[in-house]
């Protein structure tokens, strides 16, 4: 059942090229169009939306943060990404001109369901992004965008996340095209980047030995800090959650620019820092943040694009991911972070598929 893998999590990490391919299948026809058959939103509906809320929990929320960035960038609609258990108790300013996007792998998470019902009561249209056909979220939503990740068994979410990201790109391009806020050339560029993702993920997976070695060298870490800017910050949050959830190592994600506002005090000789460097327009800024921590003795592993070789001079180790447009980099950057968490947890002898205190589907509020 684990297909020769030691754990479901490793199997699911390795299934990502297929999961991403299946989620894109049939949705990227030639030309600039995006085909989302299960979504009935008309051009008119799309043009009337004046605010979008994205609500979800855990990993799905982290996918929502990338969704917020992309939808605002492409469709120029203000987006708030919210943790479901916070959203429902803060009397959000949702109305009939809002679109609420709920993201849930299982489609059964209690807080997400409650948040969705709250938004619906306030008159919002609901679009669900879920992996389970016929789940509660799918049944109660107005529109459904399925991720085709296949069953995810491990408690730690991996292939659901990457397919949720892909769904965010599809939606952002669709909304951008309908509202005329992106050019067809730009949409085609992004579509071509999306089509290449599956192969690029495979390339990273083919090199997992490198990540395993780094995990073996660092698994005794007491604290790990993940740093990034922009989309890299959202991916950092997912990398940090993955690590703490299965390896029980304390870890935190920080927007790299926030370091000097407090966190820098925690960096000492030997502190492990994972720095994400995939956003070309933020490269120089990231480099100075890396300097801030290496000066204080941090051990830095960077996750960077292949073409950024000069980063080697600034850090201790580098995990390279294939070059890509910076918009889609989260889908690639998260793969080494999943592998790092996995191999560190294995090295520590943890029960990777069933971490203590956690359940796959959280059906209590
Ligand atoms: O089924 P859902 O996507 O609604 O689940 C949401 C979270 O409970 C889930 O992503 C959780 O954070 C994972 N264990 C993270 O790996």
mmCIF file with all atom_site columns, C-alpha atoms in Angstrom, residues 19-29 31-39 41 46 63 66-67 70-71 74-75 101 127 129 144-148 162-178 182 187 190-195 197 327-328 331:
data_model
loop_
_atom_site.group_PDB
_atom_site.id
_atom_site.type_symbol
_atom_site.label_atom_id
_atom_site.label_alt_id
_atom_site.label_comp_id
_atom_site.label_asym_id
_atom_site.label_entity_id
_atom_site.label_seq_id
_atom_site.pdbx_PDB_ins_code
_atom_site.Cartn_x
_atom_site.Cartn_y
_atom_site.Cartn_z
_atom_site.occupancy
_atom_site.B_iso_or_equiv
_atom_site.pdbx_formal_charge
_atom_site.auth_seq_id
_atom_site.auth_comp_id
_atom_site.auth_asym_id
_atom_site.auth_atom_id
_atom_site.pdbx_PDB_model_num
ATOM 1  C CA . UNK A 1 19  ? -0.621  15.179 -8.691  1.00 0.00 ? 19  UNK A CA 1
ATOM 2  C CA . UNK A 1 20  ? 0.347   18.500 -10.284 1.00 0.00 ? 20  UNK A CA 1
ATOM 3  C CA . UNK A 1 21  ? -0.032  17.109 -13.804 1.00 0.00 ? 21  UNK A CA 1
ATOM 4  C CA . UNK A 1 22  ? -3.478  15.682 -12.987 1.00 0.00 ? 22  UNK A CA 1
ATOM 5  C CA . UNK A 1 23  ? -4.626  18.968 -11.436 1.00 0.00 ? 23  UNK A CA 1
ATOM 6  C CA . UNK A 1 24  ? -3.636  20.853 -14.579 1.00 0.00 ? 24  UNK A CA 1
ATOM 7  C CA . UNK A 1 25  ? -5.012  18.270 -17.003 1.00 0.00 ? 25  UNK A CA 1
ATOM 8  C CA . UNK A 1 26  ? -7.570  19.683 -19.425 1.00 0.00 ? 26  UNK A CA 1
ATOM 9  C CA . UNK A 1 27  ? -7.484  23.079 -17.729 1.00 0.00 ? 27  UNK A CA 1
ATOM 10 C CA . UNK A 1 28  ? -4.784  24.720 -19.823 1.00 0.00 ? 28  UNK A CA 1
ATOM 11 C CA . UNK A 1 29  ? -5.908  24.586 -23.438 1.00 0.00 ? 29  UNK A CA 1
ATOM 12 C CA . UNK A 1 31  ? -4.071  29.955 -26.252 1.00 0.00 ? 31  UNK A CA 1
ATOM 13 C CA . UNK A 1 32  ? -4.602  32.161 -23.266 1.00 0.00 ? 32  UNK A CA 1
ATOM 14 C CA . UNK A 1 33  ? -7.757  30.561 -21.855 1.00 0.00 ? 33  UNK A CA 1
ATOM 15 C CA . UNK A 1 34  ? -8.102  28.588 -18.610 1.00 0.00 ? 34  UNK A CA 1
ATOM 16 C CA . UNK A 1 35  ? -10.858 25.965 -18.438 1.00 0.00 ? 35  UNK A CA 1
ATOM 17 C CA . UNK A 1 36  ? -12.432 25.416 -15.054 1.00 0.00 ? 36  UNK A CA 1
ATOM 18 C CA . UNK A 1 37  ? -15.531 23.386 -15.808 1.00 0.00 ? 37  UNK A CA 1
ATOM 19 C CA . UNK A 1 38  ? -16.893 23.081 -12.296 1.00 0.00 ? 38  UNK A CA 1
ATOM 20 C CA . UNK A 1 39  ? -16.890 26.816 -11.795 1.00 0.00 ? 39  UNK A CA 1
ATOM 21 C CA . UNK A 1 41  ? -19.018 32.073 -12.185 1.00 0.00 ? 41  UNK A CA 1
ATOM 22 C CA . UNK A 1 46  ? -16.381 37.928 -11.884 1.00 0.00 ? 46  UNK A CA 1
ATOM 23 C CA . UNK A 1 63  ? -1.650  27.864 0.095   1.00 0.00 ? 63  UNK A CA 1
ATOM 24 C CA . UNK A 1 66  ? 0.140   32.394 -2.021  1.00 0.00 ? 66  UNK A CA 1
ATOM 25 C CA . UNK A 1 67  ? -3.346  32.683 -3.553  1.00 0.00 ? 67  UNK A CA 1
ATOM 26 C CA . UNK A 1 70  ? -1.285  35.974 -6.961  1.00 0.00 ? 70  UNK A CA 1
ATOM 27 C CA . UNK A 1 71  ? -4.912  37.083 -7.180  1.00 0.00 ? 71  UNK A CA 1
ATOM 28 C CA . UNK A 1 74  ? -3.057  39.314 -11.499 1.00 0.00 ? 74  UNK A CA 1
ATOM 29 C CA . UNK A 1 75  ? -6.706  40.282 -10.987 1.00 0.00 ? 75  UNK A CA 1
ATOM 30 C CA . UNK A 1 101 ? -12.642 30.881 -1.370  1.00 0.00 ? 101 UNK A CA 1
ATOM 31 C CA . UNK A 1 127 ? -15.829 28.723 -4.144  1.00 0.00 ? 127 UNK A CA 1
ATOM 32 C CA . UNK A 1 129 ? -10.897 24.164 -3.478  1.00 0.00 ? 129 UNK A CA 1
ATOM 33 C CA . UNK A 1 144 ? -15.871 23.669 -6.708  1.00 0.00 ? 144 UNK A CA 1
ATOM 34 C CA . UNK A 1 145 ? -12.338 23.519 -8.037  1.00 0.00 ? 145 UNK A CA 1
ATOM 35 C CA . UNK A 1 146 ? -11.008 20.030 -7.387  1.00 0.00 ? 146 UNK A CA 1
ATOM 36 C CA . UNK A 1 147 ? -7.367  19.328 -6.725  1.00 0.00 ? 147 UNK A CA 1
ATOM 37 C CA . UNK A 1 148 ? -6.522  15.943 -8.188  1.00 0.00 ? 148 UNK A CA 1
ATOM 38 C CA . UNK A 1 162 ? 1.222   21.722 -4.201  1.00 0.00 ? 162 UNK A CA 1
ATOM 39 C CA . UNK A 1 163 ? -2.060  21.033 -5.971  1.00 0.00 ? 163 UNK A CA 1
ATOM 40 C CA . UNK A 1 164 ? -3.757  23.767 -3.935  1.00 0.00 ? 164 UNK A CA 1
ATOM 41 C CA . UNK A 1 165 ? -1.046  26.142 -5.118  1.00 0.00 ? 165 UNK A CA 1
ATOM 42 C CA . UNK A 1 166 ? -1.638  25.104 -8.715  1.00 0.00 ? 166 UNK A CA 1
ATOM 43 C CA . UNK A 1 167 ? -5.362  25.770 -8.223  1.00 0.00 ? 167 UNK A CA 1
ATOM 44 C CA . UNK A 1 168 ? -4.555  29.264 -6.958  1.00 0.00 ? 168 UNK A CA 1
ATOM 45 C CA . UNK A 1 169 ? -2.586  29.969 -10.145 1.00 0.00 ? 169 UNK A CA 1
ATOM 46 C CA . UNK A 1 170 ? -5.413  28.691 -12.336 1.00 0.00 ? 170 UNK A CA 1
ATOM 47 C CA . UNK A 1 171 ? -7.909  30.885 -10.528 1.00 0.00 ? 171 UNK A CA 1
ATOM 48 C CA . UNK A 1 172 ? -5.694  33.959 -10.535 1.00 0.00 ? 172 UNK A CA 1
ATOM 49 C CA . UNK A 1 173 ? -5.083  33.670 -14.292 1.00 0.00 ? 173 UNK A CA 1
ATOM 50 C CA . UNK A 1 174 ? -8.775  33.080 -14.956 1.00 0.00 ? 174 UNK A CA 1
ATOM 51 C CA . UNK A 1 175 ? -9.822  36.117 -12.902 1.00 0.00 ? 175 UNK A CA 1
ATOM 52 C CA . UNK A 1 176 ? -7.064  38.251 -14.432 1.00 0.00 ? 176 UNK A CA 1
ATOM 53 C CA . UNK A 1 177 ? -8.127  37.374 -17.973 1.00 0.00 ? 177 UNK A CA 1
ATOM 54 C CA . UNK A 1 178 ? -11.841 37.936 -17.318 1.00 0.00 ? 178 UNK A CA 1
ATOM 55 C CA . UNK A 1 182 ? -3.346  40.836 -17.438 1.00 0.00 ? 182 UNK A CA 1
ATOM 56 C CA . UNK A 1 187 ? -1.143  34.547 -19.226 1.00 0.00 ? 187 UNK A CA 1
ATOM 57 C CA . UNK A 1 190 ? 2.424   31.641 -16.836 1.00 0.00 ? 190 UNK A CA 1
ATOM 58 C CA . UNK A 1 191 ? 0.616   28.746 -18.472 1.00 0.00 ? 191 UNK A CA 1
ATOM 59 C CA . UNK A 1 192 ? 3.832   27.551 -20.002 1.00 0.00 ? 192 UNK A CA 1
ATOM 60 C CA . UNK A 1 193 ? 5.556   27.807 -16.592 1.00 0.00 ? 193 UNK A CA 1
ATOM 61 C CA . UNK A 1 194 ? 2.753   25.751 -15.047 1.00 0.00 ? 194 UNK A CA 1
ATOM 62 C CA . UNK A 1 195 ? 3.091   23.060 -17.702 1.00 0.00 ? 195 UNK A CA 1
ATOM 63 C CA . UNK A 1 197 ? 6.296   22.297 -13.125 1.00 0.00 ? 197 UNK A CA 1
ATOM 64 C CA . UNK A 1 327 ? 5.386   33.524 -9.494  1.00 0.00 ? 327 UNK A CA 1
ATOM 65 C CA . UNK A 1 328 ? 5.456   29.716 -9.609  1.00 0.00 ? 328 UNK A CA 1
ATOM 66 C CA . UNK A 1 331 ? 5.594   24.928 -5.991  1.00 0.00 ? 331 UNK A CA 1
#
